[in-house]
XYZ file of N, CA and C in Angstrom:
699
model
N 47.547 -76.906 -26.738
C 46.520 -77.721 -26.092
C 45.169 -77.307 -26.669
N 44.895 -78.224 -27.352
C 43.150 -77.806 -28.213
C 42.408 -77.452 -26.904
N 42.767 -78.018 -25.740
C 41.395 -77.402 -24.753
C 41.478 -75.658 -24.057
N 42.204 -75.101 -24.877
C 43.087 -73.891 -24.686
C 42.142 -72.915 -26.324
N 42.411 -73.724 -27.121
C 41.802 -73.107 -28.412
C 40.568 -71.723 -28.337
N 39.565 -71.898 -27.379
C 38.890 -70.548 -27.428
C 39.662 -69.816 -26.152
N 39.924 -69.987 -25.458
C 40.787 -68.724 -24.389
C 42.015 -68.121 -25.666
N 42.491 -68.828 -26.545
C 43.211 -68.467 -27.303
C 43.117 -67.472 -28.375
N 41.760 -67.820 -28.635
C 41.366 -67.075 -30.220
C 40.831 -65.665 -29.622
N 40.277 -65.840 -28.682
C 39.610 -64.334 -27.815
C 40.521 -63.942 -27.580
N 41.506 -63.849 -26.841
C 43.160 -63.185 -26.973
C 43.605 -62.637 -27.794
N 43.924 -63.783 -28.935
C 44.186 -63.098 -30.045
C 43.437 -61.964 -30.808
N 42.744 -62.281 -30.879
C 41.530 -61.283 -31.737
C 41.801 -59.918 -31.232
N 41.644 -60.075 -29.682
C 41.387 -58.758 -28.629
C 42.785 -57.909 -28.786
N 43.790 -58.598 -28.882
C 45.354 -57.667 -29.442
C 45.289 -57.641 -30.798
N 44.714 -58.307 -31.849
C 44.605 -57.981 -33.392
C 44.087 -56.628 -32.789
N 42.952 -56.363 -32.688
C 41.882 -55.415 -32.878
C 43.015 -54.265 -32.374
N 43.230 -54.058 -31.226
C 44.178 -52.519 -30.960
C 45.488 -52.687 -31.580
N 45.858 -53.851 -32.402
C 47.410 -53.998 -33.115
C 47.300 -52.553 -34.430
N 45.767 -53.266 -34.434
C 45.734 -52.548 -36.036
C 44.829 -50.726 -36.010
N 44.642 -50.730 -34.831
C 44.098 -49.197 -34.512
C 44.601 -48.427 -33.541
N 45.683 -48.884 -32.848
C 46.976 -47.859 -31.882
C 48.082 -48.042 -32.704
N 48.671 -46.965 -32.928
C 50.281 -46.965 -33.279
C 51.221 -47.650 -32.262
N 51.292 -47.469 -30.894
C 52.016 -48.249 -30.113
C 51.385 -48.774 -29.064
N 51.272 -50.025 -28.787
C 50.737 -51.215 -28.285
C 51.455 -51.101 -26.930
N 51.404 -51.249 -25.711
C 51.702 -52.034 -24.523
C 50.733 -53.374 -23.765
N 51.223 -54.510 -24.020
C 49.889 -55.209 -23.964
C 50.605 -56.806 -22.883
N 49.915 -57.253 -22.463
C 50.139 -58.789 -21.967
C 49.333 -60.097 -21.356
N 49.515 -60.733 -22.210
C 48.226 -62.223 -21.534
C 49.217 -63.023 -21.338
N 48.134 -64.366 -21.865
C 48.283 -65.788 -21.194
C 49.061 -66.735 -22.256
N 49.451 -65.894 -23.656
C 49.435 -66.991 -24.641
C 50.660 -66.764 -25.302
N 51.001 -65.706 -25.422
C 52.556 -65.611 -26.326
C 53.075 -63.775 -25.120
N 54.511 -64.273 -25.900
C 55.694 -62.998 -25.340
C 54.859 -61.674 -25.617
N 55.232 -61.120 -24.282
C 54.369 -59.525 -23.368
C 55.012 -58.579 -24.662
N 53.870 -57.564 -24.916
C 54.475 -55.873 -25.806
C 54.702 -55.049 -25.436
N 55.588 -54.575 -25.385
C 56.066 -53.188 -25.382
C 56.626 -52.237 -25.826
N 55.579 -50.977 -26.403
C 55.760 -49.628 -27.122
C 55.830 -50.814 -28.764
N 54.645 -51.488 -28.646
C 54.825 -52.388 -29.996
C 54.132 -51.781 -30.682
N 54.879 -51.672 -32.117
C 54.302 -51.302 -33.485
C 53.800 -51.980 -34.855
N 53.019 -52.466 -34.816
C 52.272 -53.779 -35.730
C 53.212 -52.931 -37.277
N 53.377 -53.390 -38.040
C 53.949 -52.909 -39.773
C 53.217 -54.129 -40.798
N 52.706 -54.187 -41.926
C 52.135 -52.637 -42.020
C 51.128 -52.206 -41.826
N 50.769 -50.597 -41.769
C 49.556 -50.159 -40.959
C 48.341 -50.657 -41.983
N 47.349 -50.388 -41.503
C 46.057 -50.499 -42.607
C 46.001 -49.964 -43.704
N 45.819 -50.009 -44.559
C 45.049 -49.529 -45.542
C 44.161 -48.362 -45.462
N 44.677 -47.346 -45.822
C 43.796 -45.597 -45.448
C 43.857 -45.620 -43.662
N 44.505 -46.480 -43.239
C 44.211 -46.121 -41.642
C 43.181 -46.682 -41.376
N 42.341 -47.600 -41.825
C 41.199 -48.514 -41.752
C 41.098 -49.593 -41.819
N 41.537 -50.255 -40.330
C 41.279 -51.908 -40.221
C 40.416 -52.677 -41.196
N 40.528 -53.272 -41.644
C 40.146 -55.202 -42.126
C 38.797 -55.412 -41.895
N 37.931 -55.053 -42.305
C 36.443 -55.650 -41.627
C 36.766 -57.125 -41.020
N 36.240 -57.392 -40.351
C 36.363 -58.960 -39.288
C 35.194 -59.980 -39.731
N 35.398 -61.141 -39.815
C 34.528 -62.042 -39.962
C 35.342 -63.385 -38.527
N 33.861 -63.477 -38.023
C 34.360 -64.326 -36.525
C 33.633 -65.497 -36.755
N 34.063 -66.880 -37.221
C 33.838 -68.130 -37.431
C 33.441 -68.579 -36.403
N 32.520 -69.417 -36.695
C 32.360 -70.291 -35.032
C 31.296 -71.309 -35.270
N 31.514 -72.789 -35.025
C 30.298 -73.329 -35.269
C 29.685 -73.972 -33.856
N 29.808 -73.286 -32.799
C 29.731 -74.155 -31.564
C 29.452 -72.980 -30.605
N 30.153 -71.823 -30.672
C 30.724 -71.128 -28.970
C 30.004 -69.827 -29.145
N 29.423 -69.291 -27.712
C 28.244 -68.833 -27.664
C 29.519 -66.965 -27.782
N 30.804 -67.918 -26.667
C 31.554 -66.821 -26.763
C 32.349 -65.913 -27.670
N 32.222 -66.714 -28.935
C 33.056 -66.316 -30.247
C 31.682 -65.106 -30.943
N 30.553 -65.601 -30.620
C 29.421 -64.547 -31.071
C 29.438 -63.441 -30.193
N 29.868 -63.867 -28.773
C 30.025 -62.404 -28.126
C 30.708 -61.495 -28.537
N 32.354 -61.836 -28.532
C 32.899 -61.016 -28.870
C 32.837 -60.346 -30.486
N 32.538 -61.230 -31.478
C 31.766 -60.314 -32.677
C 30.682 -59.183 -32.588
N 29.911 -59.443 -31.378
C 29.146 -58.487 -31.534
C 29.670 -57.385 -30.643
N 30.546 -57.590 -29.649
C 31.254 -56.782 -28.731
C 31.876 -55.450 -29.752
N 32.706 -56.141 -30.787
C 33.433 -55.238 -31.912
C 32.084 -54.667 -33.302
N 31.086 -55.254 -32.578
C 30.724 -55.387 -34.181
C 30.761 -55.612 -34.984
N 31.709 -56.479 -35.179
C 32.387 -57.411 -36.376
C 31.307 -58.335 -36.806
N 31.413 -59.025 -38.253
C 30.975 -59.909 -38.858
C 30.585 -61.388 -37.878
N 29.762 -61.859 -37.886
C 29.694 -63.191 -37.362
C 29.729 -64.421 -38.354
N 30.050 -65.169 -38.912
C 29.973 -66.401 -39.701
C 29.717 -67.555 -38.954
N 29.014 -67.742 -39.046
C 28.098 -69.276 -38.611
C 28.805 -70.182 -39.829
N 29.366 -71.086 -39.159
C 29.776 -72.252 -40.827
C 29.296 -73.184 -40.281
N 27.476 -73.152 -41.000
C 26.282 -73.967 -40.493
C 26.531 -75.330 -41.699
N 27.725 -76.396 -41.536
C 27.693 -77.302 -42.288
C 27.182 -78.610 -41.848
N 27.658 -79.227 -40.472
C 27.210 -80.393 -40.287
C 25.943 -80.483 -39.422
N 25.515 -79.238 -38.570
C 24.894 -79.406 -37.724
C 23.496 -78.769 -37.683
N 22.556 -79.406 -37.298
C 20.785 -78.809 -37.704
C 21.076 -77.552 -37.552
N 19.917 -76.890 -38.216
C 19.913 -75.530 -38.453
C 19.449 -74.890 -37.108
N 18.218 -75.838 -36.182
C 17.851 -75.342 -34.845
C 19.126 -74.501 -34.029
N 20.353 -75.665 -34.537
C 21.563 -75.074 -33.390
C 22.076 -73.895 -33.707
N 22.351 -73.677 -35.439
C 23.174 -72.311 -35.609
C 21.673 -70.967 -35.318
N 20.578 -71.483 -35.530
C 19.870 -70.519 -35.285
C 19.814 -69.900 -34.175
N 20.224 -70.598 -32.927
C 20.523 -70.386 -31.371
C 21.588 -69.498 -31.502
N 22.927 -69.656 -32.059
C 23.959 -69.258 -32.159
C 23.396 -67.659 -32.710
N 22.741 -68.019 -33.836
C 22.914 -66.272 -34.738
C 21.910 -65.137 -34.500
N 20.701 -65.686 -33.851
C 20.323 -65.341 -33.118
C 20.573 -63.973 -31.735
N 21.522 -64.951 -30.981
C 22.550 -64.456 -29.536
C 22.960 -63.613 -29.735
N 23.760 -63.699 -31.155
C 24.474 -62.449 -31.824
C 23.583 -61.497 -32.014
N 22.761 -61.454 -32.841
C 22.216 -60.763 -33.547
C 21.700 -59.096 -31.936
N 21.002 -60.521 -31.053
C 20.666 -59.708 -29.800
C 21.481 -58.780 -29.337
N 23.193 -59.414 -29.033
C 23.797 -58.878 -28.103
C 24.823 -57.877 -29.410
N 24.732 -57.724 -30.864
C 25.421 -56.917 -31.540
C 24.023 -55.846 -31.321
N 22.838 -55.935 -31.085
C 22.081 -54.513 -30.895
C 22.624 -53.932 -29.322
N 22.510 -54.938 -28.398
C 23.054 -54.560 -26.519
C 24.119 -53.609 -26.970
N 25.285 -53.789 -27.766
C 26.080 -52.775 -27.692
C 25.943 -51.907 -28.593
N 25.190 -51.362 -29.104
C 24.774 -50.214 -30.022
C 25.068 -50.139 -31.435
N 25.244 -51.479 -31.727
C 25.992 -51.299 -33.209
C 24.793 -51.238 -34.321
N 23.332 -50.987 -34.047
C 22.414 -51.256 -34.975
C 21.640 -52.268 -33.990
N 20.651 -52.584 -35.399
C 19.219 -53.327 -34.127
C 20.370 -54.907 -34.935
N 19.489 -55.909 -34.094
C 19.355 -56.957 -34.283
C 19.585 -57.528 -36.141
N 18.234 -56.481 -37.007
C 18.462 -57.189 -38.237
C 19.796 -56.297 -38.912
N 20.281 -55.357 -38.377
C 21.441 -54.855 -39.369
C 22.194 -55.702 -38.806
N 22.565 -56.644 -37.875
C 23.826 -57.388 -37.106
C 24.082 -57.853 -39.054
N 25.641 -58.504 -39.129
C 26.273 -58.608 -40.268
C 26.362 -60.656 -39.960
N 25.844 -60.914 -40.879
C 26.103 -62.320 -40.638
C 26.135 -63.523 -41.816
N 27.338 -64.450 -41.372
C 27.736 -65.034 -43.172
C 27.005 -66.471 -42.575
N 26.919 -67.146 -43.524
C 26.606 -68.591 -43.614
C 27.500 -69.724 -44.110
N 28.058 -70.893 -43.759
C 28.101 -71.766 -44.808
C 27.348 -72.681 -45.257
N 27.319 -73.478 -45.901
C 26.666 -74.745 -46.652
C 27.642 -75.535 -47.793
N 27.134 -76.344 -48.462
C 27.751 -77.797 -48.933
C 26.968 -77.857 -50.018
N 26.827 -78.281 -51.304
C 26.625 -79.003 -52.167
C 26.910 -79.641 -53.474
N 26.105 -80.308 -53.974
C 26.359 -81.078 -55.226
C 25.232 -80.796 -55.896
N 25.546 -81.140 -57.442
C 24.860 -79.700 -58.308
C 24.643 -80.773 -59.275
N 23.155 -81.413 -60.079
C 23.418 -82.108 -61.396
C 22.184 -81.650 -62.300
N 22.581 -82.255 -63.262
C 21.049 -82.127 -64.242
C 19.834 -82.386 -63.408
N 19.736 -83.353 -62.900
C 18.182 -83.702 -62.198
C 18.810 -83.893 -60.818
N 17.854 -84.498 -60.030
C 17.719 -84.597 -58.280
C 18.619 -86.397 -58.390
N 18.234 -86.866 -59.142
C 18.507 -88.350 -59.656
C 20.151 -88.635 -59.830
N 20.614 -87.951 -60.887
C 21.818 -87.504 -61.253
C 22.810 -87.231 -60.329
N 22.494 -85.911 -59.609
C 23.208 -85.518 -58.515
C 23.315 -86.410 -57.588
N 22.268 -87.267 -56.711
C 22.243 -88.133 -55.794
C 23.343 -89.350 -56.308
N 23.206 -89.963 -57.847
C 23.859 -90.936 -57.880
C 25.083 -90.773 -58.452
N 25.715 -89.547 -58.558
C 27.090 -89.424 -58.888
C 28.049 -88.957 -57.071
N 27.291 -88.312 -56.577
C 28.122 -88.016 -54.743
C 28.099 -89.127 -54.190
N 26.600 -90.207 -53.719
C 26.859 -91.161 -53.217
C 27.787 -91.564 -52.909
N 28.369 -92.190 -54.074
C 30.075 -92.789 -53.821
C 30.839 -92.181 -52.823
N 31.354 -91.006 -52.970
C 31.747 -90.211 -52.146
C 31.244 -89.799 -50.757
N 29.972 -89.789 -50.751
C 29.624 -89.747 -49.235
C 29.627 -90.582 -48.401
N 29.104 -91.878 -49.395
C 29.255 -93.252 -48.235
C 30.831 -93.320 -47.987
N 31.719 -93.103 -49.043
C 33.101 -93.257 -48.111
C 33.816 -92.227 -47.347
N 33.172 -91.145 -47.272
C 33.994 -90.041 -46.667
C 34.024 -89.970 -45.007
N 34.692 -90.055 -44.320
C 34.967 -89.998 -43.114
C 34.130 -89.105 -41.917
N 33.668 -87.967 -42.908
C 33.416 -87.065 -42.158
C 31.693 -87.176 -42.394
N 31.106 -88.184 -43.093
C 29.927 -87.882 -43.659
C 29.227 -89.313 -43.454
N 30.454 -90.372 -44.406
C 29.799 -91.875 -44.203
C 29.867 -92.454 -43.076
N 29.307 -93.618 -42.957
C 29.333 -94.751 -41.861
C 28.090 -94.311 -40.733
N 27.120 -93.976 -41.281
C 26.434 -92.955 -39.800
C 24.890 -92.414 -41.334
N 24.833 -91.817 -40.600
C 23.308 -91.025 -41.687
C 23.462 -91.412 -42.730
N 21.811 -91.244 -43.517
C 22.106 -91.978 -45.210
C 22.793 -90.490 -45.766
N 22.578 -90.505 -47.135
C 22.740 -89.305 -47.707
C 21.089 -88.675 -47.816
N 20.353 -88.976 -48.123
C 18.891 -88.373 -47.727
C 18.744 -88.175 -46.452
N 19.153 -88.499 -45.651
C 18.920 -88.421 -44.244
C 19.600 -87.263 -43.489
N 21.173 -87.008 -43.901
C 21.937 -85.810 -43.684
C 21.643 -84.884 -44.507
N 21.099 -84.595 -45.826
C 20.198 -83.797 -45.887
C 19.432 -83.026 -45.695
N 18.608 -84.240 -45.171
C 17.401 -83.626 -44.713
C 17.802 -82.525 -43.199
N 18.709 -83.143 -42.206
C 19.054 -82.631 -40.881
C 20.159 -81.516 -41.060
N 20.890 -81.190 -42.083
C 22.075 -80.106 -42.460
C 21.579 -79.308 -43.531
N 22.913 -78.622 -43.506
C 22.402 -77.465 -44.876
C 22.710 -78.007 -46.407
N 23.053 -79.721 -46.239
C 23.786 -80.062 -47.396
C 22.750 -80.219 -48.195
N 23.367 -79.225 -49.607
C 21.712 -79.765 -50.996
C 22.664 -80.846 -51.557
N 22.191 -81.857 -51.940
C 22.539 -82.440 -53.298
C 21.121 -82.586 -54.206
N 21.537 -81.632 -55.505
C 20.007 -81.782 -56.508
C 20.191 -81.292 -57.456
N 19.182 -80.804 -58.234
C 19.192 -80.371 -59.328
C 19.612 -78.955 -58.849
N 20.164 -77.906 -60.079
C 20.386 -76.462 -59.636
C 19.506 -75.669 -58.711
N 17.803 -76.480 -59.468
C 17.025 -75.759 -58.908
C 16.744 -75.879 -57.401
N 16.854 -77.249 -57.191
C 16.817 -77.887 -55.521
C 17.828 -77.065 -55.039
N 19.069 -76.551 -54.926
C 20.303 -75.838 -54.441
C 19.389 -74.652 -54.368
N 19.385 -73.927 -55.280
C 19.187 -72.675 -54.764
C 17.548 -72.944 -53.900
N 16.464 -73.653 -54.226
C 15.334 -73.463 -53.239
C 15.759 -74.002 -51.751
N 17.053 -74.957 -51.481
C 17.142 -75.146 -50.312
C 18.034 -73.825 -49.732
N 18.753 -73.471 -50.436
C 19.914 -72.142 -50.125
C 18.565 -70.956 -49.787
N 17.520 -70.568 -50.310
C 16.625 -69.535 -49.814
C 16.013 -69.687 -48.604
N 16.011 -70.991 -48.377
C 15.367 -71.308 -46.982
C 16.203 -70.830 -46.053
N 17.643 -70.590 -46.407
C 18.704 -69.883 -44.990
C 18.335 -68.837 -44.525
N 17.956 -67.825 -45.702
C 17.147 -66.477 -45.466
C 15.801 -66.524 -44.354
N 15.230 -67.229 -44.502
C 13.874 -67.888 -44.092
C 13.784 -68.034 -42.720
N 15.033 -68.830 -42.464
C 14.976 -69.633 -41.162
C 16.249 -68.359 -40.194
N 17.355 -68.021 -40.870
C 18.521 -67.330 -39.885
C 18.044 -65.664 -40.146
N 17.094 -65.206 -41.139
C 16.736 -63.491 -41.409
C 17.739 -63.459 -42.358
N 17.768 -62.206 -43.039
C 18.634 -61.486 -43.579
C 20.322 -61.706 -43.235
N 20.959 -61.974 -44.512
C 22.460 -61.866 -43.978
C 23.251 -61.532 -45.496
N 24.770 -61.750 -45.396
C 24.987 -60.626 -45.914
C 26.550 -61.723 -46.412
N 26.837 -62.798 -45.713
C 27.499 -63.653 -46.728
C 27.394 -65.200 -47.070
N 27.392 -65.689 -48.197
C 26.872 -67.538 -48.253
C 28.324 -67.798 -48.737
N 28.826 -68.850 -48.442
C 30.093 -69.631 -48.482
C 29.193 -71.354 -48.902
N 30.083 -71.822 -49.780
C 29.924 -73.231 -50.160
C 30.757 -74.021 -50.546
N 30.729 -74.538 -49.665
C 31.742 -75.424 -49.468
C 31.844 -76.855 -50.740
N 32.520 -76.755 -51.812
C 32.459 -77.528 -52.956
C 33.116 -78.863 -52.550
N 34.421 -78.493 -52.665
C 35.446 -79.414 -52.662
C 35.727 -80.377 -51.623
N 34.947 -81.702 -51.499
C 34.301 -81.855 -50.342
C 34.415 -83.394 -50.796
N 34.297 -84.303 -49.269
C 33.838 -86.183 -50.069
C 35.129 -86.934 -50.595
N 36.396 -86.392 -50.602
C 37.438 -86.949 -52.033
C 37.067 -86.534 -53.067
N 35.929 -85.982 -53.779
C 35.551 -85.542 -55.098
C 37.195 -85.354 -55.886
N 37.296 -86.018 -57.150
C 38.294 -85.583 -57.984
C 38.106 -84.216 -58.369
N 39.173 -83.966 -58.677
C 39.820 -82.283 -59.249
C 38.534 -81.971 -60.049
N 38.177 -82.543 -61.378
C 37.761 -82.012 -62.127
C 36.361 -82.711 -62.434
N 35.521 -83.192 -61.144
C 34.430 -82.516 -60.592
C 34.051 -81.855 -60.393
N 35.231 -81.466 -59.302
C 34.701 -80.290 -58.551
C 35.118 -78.954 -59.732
N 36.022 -78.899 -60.252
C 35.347 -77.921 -61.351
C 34.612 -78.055 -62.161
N 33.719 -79.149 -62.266
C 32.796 -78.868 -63.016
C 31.447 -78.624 -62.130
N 31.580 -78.757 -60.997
C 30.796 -78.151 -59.688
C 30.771 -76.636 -59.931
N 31.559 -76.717 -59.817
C 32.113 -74.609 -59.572
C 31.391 -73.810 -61.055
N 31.689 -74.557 -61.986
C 30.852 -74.095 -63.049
C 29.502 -73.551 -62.887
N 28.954 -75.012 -62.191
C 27.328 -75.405 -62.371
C 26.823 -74.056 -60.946
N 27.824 -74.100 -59.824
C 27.668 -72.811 -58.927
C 27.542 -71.395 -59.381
N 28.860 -71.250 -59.764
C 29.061 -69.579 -60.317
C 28.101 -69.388 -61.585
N 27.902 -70.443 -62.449
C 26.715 -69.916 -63.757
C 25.592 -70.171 -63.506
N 25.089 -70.892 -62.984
C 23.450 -71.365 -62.680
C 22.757 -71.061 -61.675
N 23.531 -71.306 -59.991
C 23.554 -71.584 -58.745
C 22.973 -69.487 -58.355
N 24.387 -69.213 -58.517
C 24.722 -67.744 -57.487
C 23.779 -66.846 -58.034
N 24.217 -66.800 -59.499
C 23.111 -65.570 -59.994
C 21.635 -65.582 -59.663
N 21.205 -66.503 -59.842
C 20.099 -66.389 -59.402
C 19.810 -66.251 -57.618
N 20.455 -66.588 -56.977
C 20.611 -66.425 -55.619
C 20.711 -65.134 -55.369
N 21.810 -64.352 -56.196
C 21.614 -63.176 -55.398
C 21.018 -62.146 -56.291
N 20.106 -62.304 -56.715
C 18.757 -61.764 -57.555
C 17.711 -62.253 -56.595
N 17.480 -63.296 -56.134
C 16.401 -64.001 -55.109
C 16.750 -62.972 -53.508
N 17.504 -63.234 -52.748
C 18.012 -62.621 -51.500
C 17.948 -61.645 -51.889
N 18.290 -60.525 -52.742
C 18.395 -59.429 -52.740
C 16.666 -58.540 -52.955
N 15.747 -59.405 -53.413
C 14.768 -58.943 -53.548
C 13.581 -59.317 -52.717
N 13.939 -59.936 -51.749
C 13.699 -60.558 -50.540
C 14.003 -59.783 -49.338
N 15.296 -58.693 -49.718
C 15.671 -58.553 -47.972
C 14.867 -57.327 -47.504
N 14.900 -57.447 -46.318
C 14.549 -56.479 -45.421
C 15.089 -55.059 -45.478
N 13.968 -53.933 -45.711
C 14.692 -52.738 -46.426
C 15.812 -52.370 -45.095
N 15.468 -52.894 -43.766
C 16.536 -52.558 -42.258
C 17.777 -53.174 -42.382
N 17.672 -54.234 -43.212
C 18.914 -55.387 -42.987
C 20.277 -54.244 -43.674
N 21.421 -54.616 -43.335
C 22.526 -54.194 -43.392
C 22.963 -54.321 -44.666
N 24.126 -53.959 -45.155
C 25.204 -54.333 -46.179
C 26.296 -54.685 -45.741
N 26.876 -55.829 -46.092
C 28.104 -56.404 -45.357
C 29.100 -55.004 -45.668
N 29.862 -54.728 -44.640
C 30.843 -53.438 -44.958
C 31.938 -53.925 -45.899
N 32.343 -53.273 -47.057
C 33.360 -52.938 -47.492
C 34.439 -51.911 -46.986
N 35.797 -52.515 -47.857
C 37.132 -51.325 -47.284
C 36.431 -49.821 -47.969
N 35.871 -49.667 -49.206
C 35.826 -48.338 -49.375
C 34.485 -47.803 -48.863
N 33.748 -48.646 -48.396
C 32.514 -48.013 -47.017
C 33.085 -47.908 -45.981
N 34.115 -48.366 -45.466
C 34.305 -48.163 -43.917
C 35.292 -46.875 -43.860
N 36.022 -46.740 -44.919
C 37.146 -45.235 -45.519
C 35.998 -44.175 -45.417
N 34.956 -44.566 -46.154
C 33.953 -43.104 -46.626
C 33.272 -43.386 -45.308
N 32.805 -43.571 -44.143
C 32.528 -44.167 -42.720
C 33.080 -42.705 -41.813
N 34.790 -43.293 -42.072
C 35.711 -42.580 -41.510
C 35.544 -41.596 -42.043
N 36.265 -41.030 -43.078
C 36.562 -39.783 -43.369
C 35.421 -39.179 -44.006
């Protein structure tokens, strides 16, 4: 029952989390068969859980419990104004300092976004079109300048991508992962790799040369497995 979906995922999560840091589990909810003297296989890696990343583009409660664990928060800020995920990352940011995990700007937090990548602003606009006016999830409703303008979607020249991608920094603080969502619209196969090109060679590098010389000397480093080992031991 989708109206079950967040009582579900908080459940789950909450038995992931002691699956993978008690050797034997006794546990029981609302959603699947009760444990007992349960032993998750296989154990972690050095004995060191998975860093967590907690998706959410809506629920105030999916940011709680990220910041409850301290875990990663990911905002996948794609269709909806930035005012809203800023509410969202925000909350977090507050209530991952309430429980002691660091202030506010070390909270750990990813982003998504969307775009299309061309020689000029011109180019780009008139090769997606097609694709946006028919896509289900995009056409029949806002222009393509218009959803734009109200989402995180760039369509432009390289340079338009990355000056709208710096504004995330700008508007959500310091964070620590960007996700982009390419493959998107119906776009054929080998568009979108030639998308991925125009991303990984033109797009990123310079992005994370820009953010990185930008951030806040307080802001965090997203944790790695061999930071959270050298953490531990």
């Amino acid at each position: 029952d989708i109206r079950q979906g967040l009582p579900l995922a908080l459940e789950n999560y909450n038995l992931l989390h002691r699956l993978w840091r008690e050797d034997v589990v006794d546990w029981e909810g609302g959603f699947r068969t009760a444990l007992q003297g349960f032993t998750s296989v296989p154990r972690p890696l050095d004995d060191v859980p998975p860093f967590v990343w907690h998706g959410s583009i809506r629920t105030l409660e999916i940011a709680e419990q990220a910041a409850f664990y301290g875990n990663g928060y990911f905002a996948n800020n794609i269709f909806w104004p930035k005012d809203h995920y800023k509410r969202l990352i925000d909350f977090y940011r507050q209530r991952f300092e309430h429980y002691g995990h660091g202030t506010a700007k070390q909270a750990i937090v990813g982003l998504g976004g969307q775009a299309f990548i061309g020689k000029t602003s011109q180019e780009a606009k008139a090769k997606f079109r097609p694709y946006f006016n028919e896509a289900p999830v995009y056409g029949h409703g806002p222009t393509l300048e218009e959803f734009s303008d109200q989402t995180p979607l760039s369509v432009g020249s390289v340079q338009e991508v990355i000056d709208k991608t710096l504004t995330f920094q700008e508007t959500f603080g310091d964070y620590q992962r960007q996700m982009f969502l390419m493959d998107h619209a119906g776009m054929p196969v080998e568009m979108v790799l030639d998308q991925l090109e125009l991303l990984g060679g033109e797009v990123v590098p310079v992005l994370r040369k820009e953010l990185e010389s930008r951030r806040d000397p307080e802001a965090a480093e997203a944790p790695t497995h061999a930071s959270l080992v050298r953490a531990k031991y």
